Amino acid sequence: MIARKGANKVDQTWMSLITDVGFPVAVTFYLLHRIETKLNTLIESIVTLPEKMK
């Protein structure tokens, strides 16, 4: 198995987050982060749409 550099710190951060605030809250933050990146892509596409329509 190939270990990523810094993966251990990320794993420790997630584990401490889960133990501190609970599993449902940690999952919620993870999903919100994923949705945010997809929303930014969608916003960029909508902004460039009028130029592509010309």
PDB file of C-alpha atoms in Angstrom:
ATOM      1  CA  MET A   1       0.000   0.000   0.000  1.00  0.00           C
ATOM      2  CA  ILE A   2       1.292   3.455  -0.913  1.00  0.00           C
ATOM      3  CA  ALA A   3       1.110   5.968   1.921  1.00  0.00           C
ATOM      4  CA  ARG A   4       0.398   9.575   1.068  1.00  0.00           C
ATOM      5  CA  LYS A   5       2.527  12.245   2.634  1.00  0.00           C
ATOM      6  CA  GLY A   6       0.585  13.921   5.449  1.00  0.00           C
ATOM      7  CA  ALA A   7      -2.208  11.338   5.369  1.00  0.00           C
ATOM      8  CA  ASN A   8      -1.527  10.410   8.979  1.00  0.00           C
ATOM      9  CA  LYS A   9      -2.217  13.974  10.147  1.00  0.00           C
ATOM     10  CA  VAL A  10      -5.459  14.052   8.165  1.00  0.00           C
ATOM     11  CA  ASP A  11      -6.536  10.737   9.645  1.00  0.00           C
ATOM     12  CA  GLN A  12      -5.753  11.967  13.161  1.00  0.00           C
ATOM     13  CA  THR A  13      -7.688  15.178  12.525  1.00  0.00           C
ATOM     14  CA  TRP A  14     -10.754  13.265  11.318  1.00  0.00           C
ATOM     15  CA  MET A  15     -10.568  10.862  14.251  1.00  0.00           C
ATOM     16  CA  SER A  16     -10.328  13.678  16.785  1.00  0.00           C
ATOM     17  CA  LEU A  17     -13.231  15.469  15.083  1.00  0.00           C
ATOM     18  CA  ILE A  18     -15.374  12.335  15.206  1.00  0.00           C
ATOM     19  CA  THR A  19     -14.606  11.684  18.865  1.00  0.00           C
ATOM     20  CA  ASP A  20     -15.102  15.319  19.868  1.00  0.00           C
ATOM     21  CA  VAL A  21     -18.356  16.215  18.105  1.00  0.00           C
ATOM     22  CA  GLY A  22     -19.761  12.901  17.013  1.00  0.00           C
ATOM     23  CA  PHE A  23     -20.075  10.942  13.831  1.00  0.00           C
ATOM     24  CA  PRO A  24     -23.188  12.679  12.396  1.00  0.00           C
ATOM     25  CA  VAL A  25     -21.625  16.124  12.658  1.00  0.00           C
ATOM     26  CA  ALA A  26     -18.373  14.958  11.060  1.00  0.00           C
ATOM     27  CA  VAL A  27     -20.278  13.405   8.144  1.00  0.00           C
ATOM     28  CA  THR A  28     -22.314  16.593   7.736  1.00  0.00           C
ATOM     29  CA  PHE A  29     -19.181  18.748   7.512  1.00  0.00           C
ATOM     30  CA  TYR A  30     -17.638  16.352   5.001  1.00  0.00           C
ATOM     31  CA  LEU A  31     -20.715  16.392   2.781  1.00  0.00           C
ATOM     32  CA  LEU A  32     -21.046  20.181   2.987  1.00  0.00           C
ATOM     33  CA  HIS A  33     -17.429  20.530   1.874  1.00  0.00           C
ATOM     34  CA  ARG A  34     -18.048  18.251  -1.124  1.00  0.00           C
ATOM     35  CA  ILE A  35     -21.233  20.083  -2.097  1.00  0.00           C
ATOM     36  CA  GLU A  36     -19.464  23.447  -1.857  1.00  0.00           C
ATOM     37  CA  THR A  37     -16.868  22.490  -4.468  1.00  0.00           C
ATOM     38  CA  LYS A  38     -19.566  21.238  -6.835  1.00  0.00           C
ATOM     39  CA  LEU A  39     -21.622  24.401  -6.339  1.00  0.00           C
ATOM     40  CA  ASN A  40     -18.609  26.545  -7.219  1.00  0.00           C
ATOM     41  CA  THR A  41     -18.219  24.611 -10.473  1.00  0.00           C
ATOM     42  CA  LEU A  42     -21.912  25.076 -11.223  1.00  0.00           C
ATOM     43  CA  ILE A  43     -21.734  28.818 -10.558  1.00  0.00           C
ATOM     44  CA  GLU A  44     -18.757  29.170 -12.909  1.00  0.00           C
ATOM     45  CA  SER A  45     -20.653  27.309 -15.622  1.00  0.00           C
ATOM     46  CA  ILE A  46     -23.706  29.537 -15.229  1.00  0.00           C
ATOM     47  CA  VAL A  47     -21.586  32.679 -15.362  1.00  0.00           C
ATOM     48  CA  THR A  48     -19.876  31.609 -18.602  1.00  0.00           C
ATOM     49  CA  LEU A  49     -23.109  30.399 -20.222  1.00  0.00           C
ATOM     50  CA  PRO A  50     -24.089  33.739 -21.842  1.00  0.00           C
ATOM     51  CA  GLU A  51     -20.692  33.925 -23.586  1.00  0.00           C
ATOM     52  CA  LYS A  52     -21.131  30.415 -24.953  1.00  0.00           C
ATOM     53  CA  MET A  53     -24.650  31.221 -26.181  1.00  0.00           C
ATOM     54  CA  LYS A  54     -23.432  34.021 -28.454  1.00  0.00           C
TER      55      LYS A  54
END
